């Protein structure tokens, strides 16, 4: 029970409710109406005790207290119900108003303590650790037995034996479940296939589903009963959990509200067997994000069966292969208006992966990622630089119809990636083929480490070939990995050839100290970036909401006078009381 000293101080706490209380939209009106009824709407209203506050205002105070001055804590509201009967009534009479729930972890003694509290929603959340293997399984399984009250399940880094125990406990319907995240830790051990009766084949309120490393071939049956799903993430799918593109698209057709879809396979063996393409495609009107990790053939088969008119982000990660042929992806982008025009492309060479990022608008001149409304990210998993350039050149050639609108191109090399010199030998033809689709690029930026590889390729563009690649280029910015004063400009021959052919290009050596300008005012490009606003940040007014002040006061008093209860705050079941 709470300390009498604390209760007495809290009940004697006095406050005045200002007329300008605007932290929440519906609080200001109630506060002003209350003051008017009490005759306190004067310039200097008298103070009132906290006992005289109506329940609505008291709940607003509890709302801010529950959020806390130092971030959200799932157990902070437990202190409120031990202050007095009125506070206990306010909290438990309106649990949805305060978004109350009980959190069960591996340390929660579920069987002994869960019945002490009212029938609030339950969240099962924890990460498996070797410290408490038996305790983890027993307490989590005990919590899963309350399947009719569980609203969220988040279990990470699970070993296969434990996943098998949980799957047996989850073969019943979960009518209140809205979020399910399961992550399998063991990659070397053959994964357990989720049984057909998982979730009792019924989770009608499920909204977010994430399975990592867990084969779930009977997923289509679950999707047929989960019409409210807005997010599906199936990552690291092993071969035993393979679902064909045709079956996947058909199953997803029942989820009309889907907004986020991510599919990822663990190995290239999970490839698609070609099926005859349907005459009509399945439309996902709400899908805004599409992610894929696996073989390009599977992705081709999948996007050929769907239409996504509201898509804003497409992120693919292909396993390396000799030839990339993606005509269906080209048609998919072509029939999606939000993806049909790109203004900027970033070519990024990294350790083990090469990336091309497309944006529908130009970013700031400082090189930060633009605040675009549409993105297309394509990654290829490969190590050798010549393979990276070859694969990326094929992808760009396939998407040349859309890359012809790109005006700015940035070629980047991750400095943490140190590749032996003998491996950095893409041919000049490969580099030229990579830049060939960018027929409208006016600004090209090359990061340090690549200038010595790209410059010799551009030197071959002489005579009649001078505008064969990058015909409208106006500015070429570059950095040097090892800058030395008076060292020759690696792009000087290219600069001279363009100038003599009446197609001049401006060169800018970003590592030359003589070209480093002093800090200037923000450019017009930066003004569109919401993270770099030139406006002065708004200052918080001197008069703060009393609800926030009171919630902070409750927090301070609780930490001072509940020091003897702090040790049991984490184990909330040790706080018995009567209703």
Coordinates of C-alpha atoms in Angstrom, one line a residue:
X1 CA 0.0 0.0 0.0
X2 CA 1.0 3.6 -0.5
X3 CA 2.7 5.6 2.1
X4 CA 0.3 7.8 4.2
X5 CA 2.7 10.7 3.9
X6 CA 2.6 10.5 0.2
X7 CA -1.2 10.2 0.0
X8 CA -1.6 13.2 2.3
X9 CA 0.7 15.4 0.3
X10 CA -0.9 14.4 -2.9
X11 CA -4.4 15.0 -1.7
X12 CA -3.4 18.4 -0.4
X13 CA -1.8 19.3 -3.7
X14 CA -3.4 22.4 -5.2
X15 CA -3.6 23.6 -8.8
X16 CA -5.1 26.2 -11.1
X17 CA -6.2 25.2 -14.6
X18 CA -5.1 27.9 -17.1
X19 CA -7.5 29.0 -19.9
X20 CA -4.9 28.3 -22.5
X21 CA -4.6 24.5 -21.9
X22 CA -4.1 23.1 -25.4
X23 CA -2.0 20.0 -24.9
X24 CA -4.9 17.8 -26.1
X25 CA -7.7 19.0 -28.4
X26 CA -10.7 18.2 -26.2
X27 CA -9.2 19.3 -22.9
X28 CA -9.3 23.0 -23.3
X29 CA -13.1 23.2 -23.7
X30 CA -13.7 20.9 -20.7
X31 CA -11.3 22.9 -18.5
X32 CA -12.9 26.2 -19.4
X33 CA -16.4 24.8 -18.9
X34 CA -15.4 23.5 -15.5
X35 CA -14.0 26.9 -14.4
X36 CA -17.1 28.6 -15.7
X37 CA -19.4 26.3 -13.6
X38 CA -17.3 26.9 -10.5
X39 CA -17.3 30.7 -11.0
X40 CA -13.5 30.6 -11.4
X41 CA -13.2 32.2 -14.9
X42 CA -11.6 35.3 -13.5
X43 CA -8.2 36.8 -14.2
X44 CA -6.8 35.4 -11.0
X45 CA -8.9 32.4 -10.1
X46 CA -8.6 30.8 -6.7
X47 CA -6.8 27.4 -6.4
X48 CA -8.8 24.2 -6.0
X49 CA -7.8 20.9 -4.5
X50 CA -7.2 17.9 -6.6
X51 CA -10.2 16.1 -4.9
X52 CA -12.6 18.5 -6.5
X53 CA -11.5 17.7 -10.1
X54 CA -14.0 15.9 -12.2
X55 CA -13.2 12.4 -13.5
X56 CA -12.6 13.7 -17.1
X57 CA -9.9 16.2 -15.9
X58 CA -8.4 13.7 -13.6
X59 CA -8.1 11.2 -16.4
X60 CA -6.3 13.8 -18.5
X61 CA -3.8 14.3 -15.7
X62 CA -3.3 10.5 -15.5
X63 CA -2.8 10.4 -19.2
X64 CA 0.2 12.8 -19.1
X65 CA 1.5 11.0 -16.0
X66 CA 1.4 7.7 -17.7
X67 CA 3.5 9.1 -20.5
X68 CA 5.9 10.4 -17.9
X69 CA 8.6 13.1 -18.2
X70 CA 11.3 10.6 -19.1
X71 CA 9.4 8.5 -21.6
X72 CA 6.7 5.8 -21.5
X73 CA 6.7 3.1 -18.9
X74 CA 4.2 0.2 -19.0
X75 CA 4.0 -0.1 -15.2
X76 CA 3.8 3.6 -14.1
X77 CA 0.0 3.5 -13.9
X78 CA 0.2 0.9 -11.2
X79 CA 1.1 3.5 -8.6
X80 CA -2.1 5.5 -9.3
X81 CA -4.4 2.7 -8.2
X82 CA -2.8 2.6 -4.7
X83 CA -3.4 6.2 -3.8
X84 CA -7.1 6.1 -3.0
X85 CA -10.3 4.4 -4.0
X86 CA -11.4 7.3 -6.3
X87 CA -8.2 7.1 -8.3
X88 CA -8.5 3.4 -8.5
X89 CA -12.1 3.7 -9.7
X90 CA -11.1 6.3 -12.4
X91 CA -8.3 4.1 -13.7
X92 CA -10.1 0.8 -13.9
X93 CA -13.5 2.3 -15.0
X94 CA -11.9 3.8 -18.1
X95 CA -9.0 1.5 -19.1
X96 CA -9.4 2.3 -22.9
X97 CA -9.1 6.0 -22.2
X98 CA -5.7 5.4 -20.6
X99 CA -4.7 2.6 -22.9
X100 CA -4.1 0.2 -20.1
X101 CA -2.7 -3.3 -20.5
X102 CA -0.7 -5.9 -18.6
X103 CA 2.8 -6.7 -19.9
X104 CA 4.0 -10.3 -19.4
X105 CA 7.7 -11.1 -19.8
X106 CA 9.9 -14.1 -18.9
X107 CA 10.2 -12.6 -15.3
X108 CA 6.4 -12.2 -14.8
X109 CA 5.0 -14.9 -12.5
X110 CA 1.9 -15.3 -14.6
X111 CA 0.1 -18.2 -12.9
X112 CA 0.3 -16.7 -9.5
X113 CA -0.3 -13.1 -10.2
X114 CA -2.3 -12.4 -13.4
X115 CA -5.7 -13.0 -11.7
X116 CA -4.9 -10.2 -9.2
X117 CA -5.6 -7.6 -11.8
X118 CA -8.8 -6.8 -13.7
X119 CA -9.3 -8.4 -17.1
X120 CA -7.1 -6.0 -19.0
X121 CA -5.5 -6.7 -22.4
X122 CA -2.3 -8.7 -22.2
X123 CA 1.0 -8.1 -24.1
X124 CA 3.5 -10.9 -24.3
X125 CA 6.9 -9.4 -25.1
X126 CA 10.5 -10.5 -24.5
X127 CA 13.8 -11.6 -26.0
X128 CA 15.1 -15.1 -25.2
X129 CA 18.3 -15.3 -23.2
X130 CA 20.3 -18.1 -21.8
X131 CA 20.0 -16.8 -18.3
X132 CA 16.5 -18.1 -17.7
X133 CA 15.8 -20.8 -20.3
X134 CA 13.2 -22.7 -18.2
X135 CA 11.7 -19.6 -16.6
X136 CA 11.3 -18.0 -20.1
X137 CA 9.3 -21.0 -21.5
X138 CA 7.1 -21.6 -18.5
X139 CA 6.0 -18.0 -17.9
X140 CA 5.4 -17.2 -21.6
X141 CA 3.4 -20.4 -22.1
X142 CA 1.3 -19.6 -19.0
X143 CA 0.6 -16.2 -20.5
X144 CA -0.4 -17.7 -23.9
X145 CA -3.0 -19.7 -22.1
X146 CA -5.0 -16.5 -21.7
X147 CA -5.4 -16.4 -25.5
X148 CA -8.8 -14.6 -25.3
X149 CA -7.1 -11.5 -23.8
X150 CA -3.8 -11.3 -25.6
X151 CA -3.6 -8.4 -28.0
X152 CA 0.1 -8.4 -28.9
X153 CA 2.9 -11.1 -29.0
X154 CA 6.5 -10.1 -29.6
X155 CA 9.1 -12.9 -29.0
X156 CA 12.6 -12.5 -30.4
X157 CA 15.7 -14.7 -30.8
X158 CA 13.8 -17.9 -30.1
X159 CA 15.5 -21.3 -30.3
X160 CA 13.8 -24.1 -32.3
X161 CA 12.7 -26.2 -29.2
X162 CA 11.1 -23.2 -27.6
X163 CA 9.3 -22.2 -30.8
X164 CA 7.9 -25.7 -30.9
X165 CA 6.5 -25.3 -27.4
X166 CA 5.0 -21.9 -28.3
X167 CA 3.4 -23.1 -31.5
X168 CA 1.7 -26.0 -29.6
X169 CA 0.3 -23.4 -27.2
X170 CA -0.9 -21.2 -30.1
X171 CA -3.1 -23.7 -31.9
X172 CA -6.3 -22.0 -30.6
X173 CA -8.0 -18.9 -31.8
X174 CA -6.7 -15.5 -30.6
X175 CA -9.7 -13.2 -31.0
X176 CA -8.1 -10.1 -29.6
X177 CA -4.7 -10.5 -31.2
X178 CA -3.6 -7.4 -33.3
X179 CA 0.2 -7.8 -33.5
X180 CA 2.3 -11.0 -33.9
X181 CA 6.1 -10.9 -34.1
X182 CA 8.1 -14.2 -33.9
X183 CA 11.9 -14.3 -34.6
X184 CA 13.8 -17.6 -34.9
X185 CA 17.4 -17.5 -33.8
X186 CA 18.8 -20.9 -35.0
X187 CA 19.8 -20.7 -38.7
X188 CA 21.8 -23.9 -38.8
X189 CA 19.0 -26.1 -37.2
X190 CA 16.2 -27.1 -39.6
X191 CA 13.3 -24.8 -38.7
X192 CA 10.0 -26.2 -37.4
X193 CA 7.2 -25.9 -39.9
X194 CA 4.3 -24.0 -38.4
X195 CA 1.3 -26.4 -38.2
X196 CA -2.0 -26.0 -40.1
X197 CA -3.8 -25.3 -36.8
X198 CA -1.6 -22.3 -35.9
X199 CA -3.8 -19.5 -34.3
X200 CA -6.7 -21.9 -34.6
X201 CA -6.7 -20.7 -38.3
X202 CA -8.5 -17.6 -37.0
X203 CA -7.1 -14.2 -35.9
X204 CA -9.9 -11.8 -37.0
X205 CA -8.3 -8.7 -35.5
X206 CA -4.7 -9.3 -36.5
X207 CA -3.2 -6.1 -38.1
X208 CA 0.5 -6.7 -38.1
X209 CA 2.3 -10.0 -38.7
X210 CA 6.1 -10.5 -38.7
X211 CA 7.7 -13.9 -39.0
X212 CA 11.5 -14.2 -39.3
X213 CA 13.2 -17.5 -40.2
X214 CA 9.9 -19.4 -39.6
X215 CA 8.4 -21.5 -42.4
X216 CA 4.7 -21.0 -42.7
X217 CA 3.4 -22.7 -45.8
X218 CA -0.2 -22.6 -44.6
X219 CA -0.1 -18.8 -44.3
X220 CA -2.9 -18.4 -47.0
X221 CA -5.4 -20.1 -44.6
X222 CA -4.6 -17.6 -41.8
X223 CA -4.8 -14.6 -44.2
X224 CA -8.3 -15.6 -45.3
X225 CA -9.6 -14.9 -41.7
X226 CA -7.4 -11.8 -41.1
X227 CA -9.1 -9.1 -43.2
X228 CA -7.7 -6.2 -41.1
X229 CA -4.1 -6.9 -41.8
X230 CA -2.2 -3.7 -42.7
X231 CA 1.4 -5.0 -42.4
X232 CA 2.9 -8.4 -43.3
X233 CA 6.7 -9.1 -43.0
X234 CA 7.9 -12.6 -43.9
X235 CA 11.7 -12.5 -43.7
X236 CA 14.4 -15.2 -43.9
X237 CA 12.0 -17.8 -45.3
X238 CA 13.7 -21.2 -45.4
X239 CA 13.2 -23.6 -48.3
X240 CA 10.7 -25.6 -46.2
X241 CA 8.5 -22.6 -46.0
X242 CA 8.4 -21.8 -49.8
X243 CA 5.1 -20.4 -51.1
X244 CA 4.8 -19.9 -54.8
X245 CA 4.2 -16.3 -56.2
X246 CA 0.8 -17.5 -57.5
X247 CA -0.3 -18.8 -54.1
X248 CA 1.1 -15.8 -52.3
X249 CA -0.7 -13.3 -54.6
X250 CA -4.0 -15.2 -54.3
X251 CA -3.8 -15.4 -50.5
X252 CA -3.0 -11.7 -50.2
X253 CA -6.0 -10.8 -52.3
X254 CA -8.2 -11.3 -49.3
X255 CA -6.3 -8.5 -47.4
X256 CA -7.7 -5.4 -49.0
X257 CA -6.3 -3.0 -46.3
X258 CA -2.7 -4.2 -46.7
X259 CA -0.2 -1.2 -46.6
X260 CA 3.2 -2.9 -46.0
X261 CA 4.4 -6.1 -47.6
X262 CA 7.9 -7.6 -47.2
X263 CA 8.9 -11.0 -48.4
X264 CA 12.5 -12.3 -48.0
X265 CA 14.1 -15.7 -48.6
X266 CA 17.1 -17.2 -46.8
X267 CA 18.8 -18.6 -49.9
X268 CA 18.7 -18.5 -53.7
X269 CA 17.3 -22.0 -53.8
X270 CA 13.9 -20.4 -53.1
X271 CA 13.3 -19.5 -56.8
X272 CA 10.1 -19.4 -58.7
X273 CA 8.8 -22.0 -61.1
X274 CA 7.4 -20.1 -64.0
X275 CA 3.6 -20.1 -64.3
X276 CA 1.4 -18.8 -67.0
X277 CA 0.6 -15.1 -66.2
X278 CA -3.0 -14.3 -65.5
X279 CA -5.1 -12.1 -67.8
X280 CA -6.1 -9.9 -64.8
X281 CA -4.0 -8.6 -61.9
X282 CA -4.9 -8.4 -58.3
X283 CA -5.2 -4.8 -57.1
X284 CA -3.9 -3.7 -53.7
X285 CA -5.4 -0.2 -53.3
X286 CA -3.8 0.6 -50.0
X287 CA -0.3 -0.9 -50.4
X288 CA 2.4 1.8 -50.0
X289 CA 5.5 -0.2 -49.3
X290 CA 6.8 -3.3 -51.0
X291 CA 10.0 -5.1 -50.0
X292 CA 11.6 -8.2 -51.4
X293 CA 14.8 -10.2 -50.7
X294 CA 15.5 -13.2 -52.9
X295 CA 15.8 -14.4 -56.5
X296 CA 14.8 -11.9 -59.3
X297 CA 12.6 -14.6 -61.0
X298 CA 10.3 -14.9 -58.0
X299 CA 10.0 -11.1 -57.8
X300 CA 9.2 -10.9 -61.5
X301 CA 6.5 -13.5 -61.2
X302 CA 5.0 -11.7 -58.2
X303 CA 4.8 -8.2 -59.6
X304 CA 3.3 -9.5 -62.8
X305 CA 0.3 -10.5 -60.8
X306 CA -0.4 -7.4 -58.8
X307 CA -1.2 -3.7 -59.2
X308 CA -0.4 -1.1 -56.5
X309 CA -1.7 2.3 -57.4
X310 CA -0.7 3.9 -54.1
X311 CA 2.8 2.5 -53.8
X312 CA 5.5 4.9 -52.5
X313 CA 8.5 2.6 -51.7
X314 CA 9.8 -0.4 -53.5
X315 CA 12.9 -2.0 -52.0
X316 CA 14.4 -5.1 -53.6
X317 CA 17.5 -7.1 -52.7
X318 CA 18.5 -9.7 -55.4
X319 CA 20.9 -12.5 -55.0
X320 CA 23.8 -12.3 -57.5
X321 CA 23.4 -13.9 -60.9
X322 CA 25.0 -13.7 -64.3
X323 CA 22.2 -12.1 -66.2
X324 CA 19.4 -9.8 -64.8
X325 CA 16.2 -9.8 -66.9
X326 CA 13.4 -7.9 -65.3
X327 CA 10.7 -6.9 -67.9
X328 CA 7.8 -7.5 -65.5
X329 CA 9.3 -5.1 -63.0
X330 CA 9.7 -2.6 -65.8
X331 CA 6.0 -2.9 -66.6
X332 CA 5.1 -2.8 -62.9
X333 CA 6.9 0.6 -62.6
X334 CA 5.4 1.8 -65.8
X335 CA 1.8 1.3 -64.7
X336 CA 2.4 3.0 -61.3
X337 CA 2.1 6.7 -61.7
X338 CA 4.0 7.5 -58.5
X339 CA 7.1 5.6 -59.8
X340 CA 7.2 6.6 -63.5
X341 CA 9.4 9.7 -63.1
X342 CA 12.7 9.9 -61.2
X343 CA 14.9 13.0 -60.8
X344 CA 17.8 11.6 -58.8
X345 CA 19.7 8.4 -58.7
X346 CA 22.4 7.3 -56.2
X347 CA 24.8 4.4 -57.2
X348 CA 26.3 3.0 -54.0
X349 CA 29.2 0.5 -54.0
X350 CA 29.4 -1.2 -50.6
X351 CA 31.0 -4.3 -49.2
X352 CA 29.0 -7.3 -50.4
X353 CA 26.3 -5.3 -52.0
X354 CA 25.8 -2.7 -54.7
X355 CA 22.8 -0.3 -54.6
X356 CA 20.9 2.0 -56.8
X357 CA 18.4 4.4 -55.2
X358 CA 15.9 6.4 -57.2
X359 CA 14.0 9.4 -56.0
X360 CA 11.2 11.4 -57.6
X361 CA 12.7 14.7 -56.6
X362 CA 16.1 16.3 -56.2
X363 CA 17.8 16.3 -52.8
X364 CA 19.7 19.2 -51.3
X365 CA 23.0 20.1 -52.8
X366 CA 24.8 18.9 -49.7
X367 CA 24.2 15.3 -50.8
X368 CA 21.6 14.3 -48.2
X369 CA 18.9 12.0 -49.2
X370 CA 15.9 13.9 -50.7
X371 CA 12.6 14.1 -48.9
X372 CA 10.9 12.3 -51.7
X373 CA 7.4 10.9 -51.9
X374 CA 8.4 7.9 -54.0
X375 CA 11.5 5.7 -53.7
X376 CA 12.8 2.7 -55.7
X377 CA 15.8 0.9 -54.1
X378 CA 17.5 -2.0 -55.9
X379 CA 20.3 -3.9 -54.2
X380 CA 22.4 -6.8 -55.6
X381 CA 24.3 -9.0 -53.2
X382 CA 27.9 -9.5 -54.6
X383 CA 31.4 -8.8 -53.6
X384 CA 33.7 -8.2 -56.5
X385 CA 33.6 -4.7 -57.9
X386 CA 33.5 -5.8 -61.5
X387 CA 30.5 -8.0 -60.8
X388 CA 28.8 -5.1 -59.0
X389 CA 29.3 -2.7 -62.0
X390 CA 28.2 -5.4 -64.5
X391 CA 25.0 -6.2 -62.5
X392 CA 24.1 -2.6 -61.9
X393 CA 24.7 -1.8 -65.5
X394 CA 22.2 -4.5 -66.5
X395 CA 19.6 -3.2 -64.1
X396 CA 20.0 0.4 -65.3
X397 CA 19.7 -0.8 -68.9
X398 CA 16.4 -2.6 -68.1
X399 CA 15.1 0.6 -66.5
X400 CA 16.5 3.0 -69.1
X401 CA 13.0 4.3 -70.0
X402 CA 12.7 5.8 -66.5
X403 CA 16.3 6.7 -65.9
X404 CA 16.2 9.0 -68.9
X405 CA 14.5 11.6 -66.7
X406 CA 17.2 11.6 -64.0
X407 CA 18.9 15.0 -63.7
X408 CA 21.4 14.2 -60.8
X409 CA 23.5 11.2 -60.3
X410 CA 25.7 10.4 -57.3
X411 CA 28.3 7.6 -57.4
X412 CA 29.4 6.7 -53.9
X413 CA 31.8 4.2 -52.5
X414 CA 31.7 3.2 -48.8
X415 CA 35.1 4.2 -47.4
X416 CA 34.9 1.4 -44.8
X417 CA 35.2 -1.1 -47.7
X418 CA 38.9 -1.7 -48.5
X419 CA 39.1 -3.8 -51.6
X420 CA 42.5 -5.2 -52.9
X421 CA 43.6 -3.3 -55.9
X422 CA 43.7 -6.3 -58.2
X423 CA 40.0 -6.8 -57.6
X424 CA 39.1 -3.3 -58.6
X425 CA 39.3 -3.9 -62.3
X426 CA 36.0 -3.2 -64.1
X427 CA 36.6 -2.6 -67.7
X428 CA 36.1 0.8 -69.3
X429 CA 33.2 -0.6 -71.3
X430 CA 31.4 -1.6 -68.1
X431 CA 31.6 1.9 -66.6
X432 CA 30.4 3.5 -69.9
X433 CA 27.5 1.0 -70.1
X434 CA 26.6 1.9 -66.5
X435 CA 26.2 5.6 -67.3
X436 CA 24.7 5.2 -70.8
X437 CA 21.0 5.1 -69.6
X438 CA 21.4 8.5 -67.8
X439 CA 20.8 10.6 -70.9
X440 CA 19.4 13.6 -69.0
X441 CA 21.9 13.9 -66.1
X442 CA 23.2 17.4 -65.7
X443 CA 25.1 16.9 -62.4
X444 CA 27.4 14.0 -61.7
X445 CA 29.1 13.5 -58.4
X446 CA 31.8 10.9 -57.8
X447 CA 33.1 10.0 -54.4
X448 CA 36.7 9.5 -53.5
X449 CA 38.1 6.1 -54.3
X450 CA 36.3 5.7 -57.6
X451 CA 37.7 8.7 -59.5
X452 CA 40.8 6.8 -60.6
X453 CA 38.6 4.1 -62.0
X454 CA 35.9 6.1 -63.7
X455 CA 38.1 8.9 -65.2
X456 CA 40.0 6.5 -67.6
X457 CA 36.7 5.2 -68.9
X458 CA 35.5 8.8 -69.7
X459 CA 38.8 9.5 -71.4
X460 CA 37.7 7.2 -74.2
X461 CA 34.9 9.6 -75.1
X462 CA 36.7 11.6 -77.8
X463 CA 35.8 12.8 -81.3
X464 CA 32.4 11.6 -82.5
X465 CA 31.9 9.7 -79.2
X466 CA 32.3 12.7 -76.9
X467 CA 28.5 12.9 -76.2
X468 CA 27.8 9.2 -76.5
X469 CA 27.5 9.0 -72.8
X470 CA 26.1 11.7 -70.5
X471 CA 25.3 14.0 -73.4
X472 CA 23.8 16.9 -71.4
X473 CA 26.2 16.8 -68.5
X474 CA 27.0 20.3 -67.1
X475 CA 28.8 19.7 -63.8
X476 CA 31.1 17.0 -62.6
X477 CA 32.1 17.0 -58.9
X478 CA 34.6 14.6 -57.5
X479 CA 36.7 13.8 -54.5
X480 CA 40.1 12.3 -54.3
X481 CA 41.1 9.5 -52.0
X482 CA 44.7 10.7 -51.7
X483 CA 44.9 14.4 -52.5
X484 CA 48.2 16.0 -53.2
X485 CA 48.8 19.7 -54.1
X486 CA 49.6 20.3 -57.7
X487 CA 48.6 16.8 -58.6
X488 CA 47.0 16.4 -62.1
X489 CA 43.3 16.5 -62.4
X490 CA 42.2 12.9 -63.4
X491 CA 39.2 14.3 -65.4
X492 CA 41.2 16.9 -67.3
X493 CA 41.3 15.0 -70.7
X494 CA 37.5 14.5 -70.5
X495 CA 37.1 18.2 -69.7
X496 CA 39.2 19.2 -72.6
X497 CA 37.4 16.9 -75.1
X498 CA 34.0 18.2 -74.1
X499 CA 35.2 21.8 -74.3
X500 CA 36.7 21.3 -77.8
X501 CA 33.5 19.7 -79.0
X502 CA 31.4 22.7 -77.8
X503 CA 29.8 20.6 -75.0
X504 CA 31.6 22.1 -71.9
X505 CA 31.5 20.5 -68.5
X506 CA 32.4 22.3 -65.3
X507 CA 34.8 20.4 -63.0
X508 CA 34.8 20.8 -59.2
X509 CA 37.5 19.1 -57.1
X510 CA 35.8 18.8 -53.7
X511 CA 39.1 17.9 -52.0
X512 CA 41.0 21.0 -53.3
X513 CA 41.4 23.4 -50.3
X514 CA 41.5 26.4 -52.6
X515 CA 38.0 25.5 -53.7
X516 CA 36.5 25.1 -50.3
X517 CA 34.1 28.0 -49.7
X518 CA 33.3 29.6 -46.4
X519 CA 30.0 28.5 -44.7
X520 CA 27.1 30.3 -46.5
X521 CA 23.5 30.6 -46.0
X522 CA 21.3 27.6 -46.7
X523 CA 20.7 27.1 -50.4
X524 CA 17.3 26.9 -52.0
X525 CA 17.7 23.2 -52.3
X526 CA 17.9 22.8 -48.6
X527 CA 14.8 24.8 -48.0
X528 CA 12.7 21.9 -49.1
X529 CA 14.3 19.6 -46.6
X530 CA 12.1 19.5 -43.4
X531 CA 15.0 18.4 -41.3
X532 CA 17.0 21.6 -42.1
X533 CA 14.5 24.4 -41.7
X534 CA 15.9 27.9 -41.6
X535 CA 13.2 29.1 -39.3
X536 CA 14.0 29.6 -35.6
X537 CA 12.8 26.7 -33.5
X538 CA 9.6 27.5 -31.5
X539 CA 10.2 28.1 -27.8
X540 CA 7.9 26.6 -25.3
X541 CA 5.9 29.2 -23.5
X542 CA 6.4 30.0 -19.8
X543 CA 2.9 28.9 -18.9
X544 CA 2.7 25.2 -19.0
X545 CA -0.4 23.0 -18.7
X546 CA -1.2 22.2 -15.1
X547 CA -2.2 18.7 -16.1
X548 CA 1.4 18.1 -17.2
X549 CA 2.8 19.9 -14.1
X550 CA 0.6 17.8 -11.9
X551 CA 1.5 14.6 -13.6
X552 CA 5.2 15.5 -13.2
X553 CA 4.5 16.2 -9.5
X554 CA 2.9 12.8 -9.1
X555 CA 6.0 11.3 -10.7
X556 CA 8.4 13.1 -8.4
X557 CA 6.4 12.3 -5.3
X558 CA 6.0 8.7 -6.3
X559 CA 9.8 8.3 -6.8
X560 CA 10.4 10.0 -3.4
X561 CA 7.8 8.4 -1.2
X562 CA 7.6 5.0 -3.0
X563 CA 11.3 4.2 -2.6
X564 CA 10.3 1.3 -0.4
X565 CA 8.1 0.0 -3.2
X566 CA 10.5 0.6 -6.1
X567 CA 11.9 -2.9 -5.8
X568 CA 8.5 -4.4 -6.4
X569 CA 7.4 -2.0 -9.1
X570 CA 8.7 -4.4 -11.8
X571 CA 6.9 -7.3 -10.2
X572 CA 3.4 -5.7 -10.1
X573 CA 1.7 -8.8 -8.8
X574 CA 3.1 -8.2 -5.3
X575 CA 0.7 -5.2 -4.9
X576 CA -2.6 -6.9 -3.7
X577 CA -5.7 -4.9 -3.1
X578 CA -9.4 -5.3 -2.9
X579 CA -12.0 -3.8 -5.3

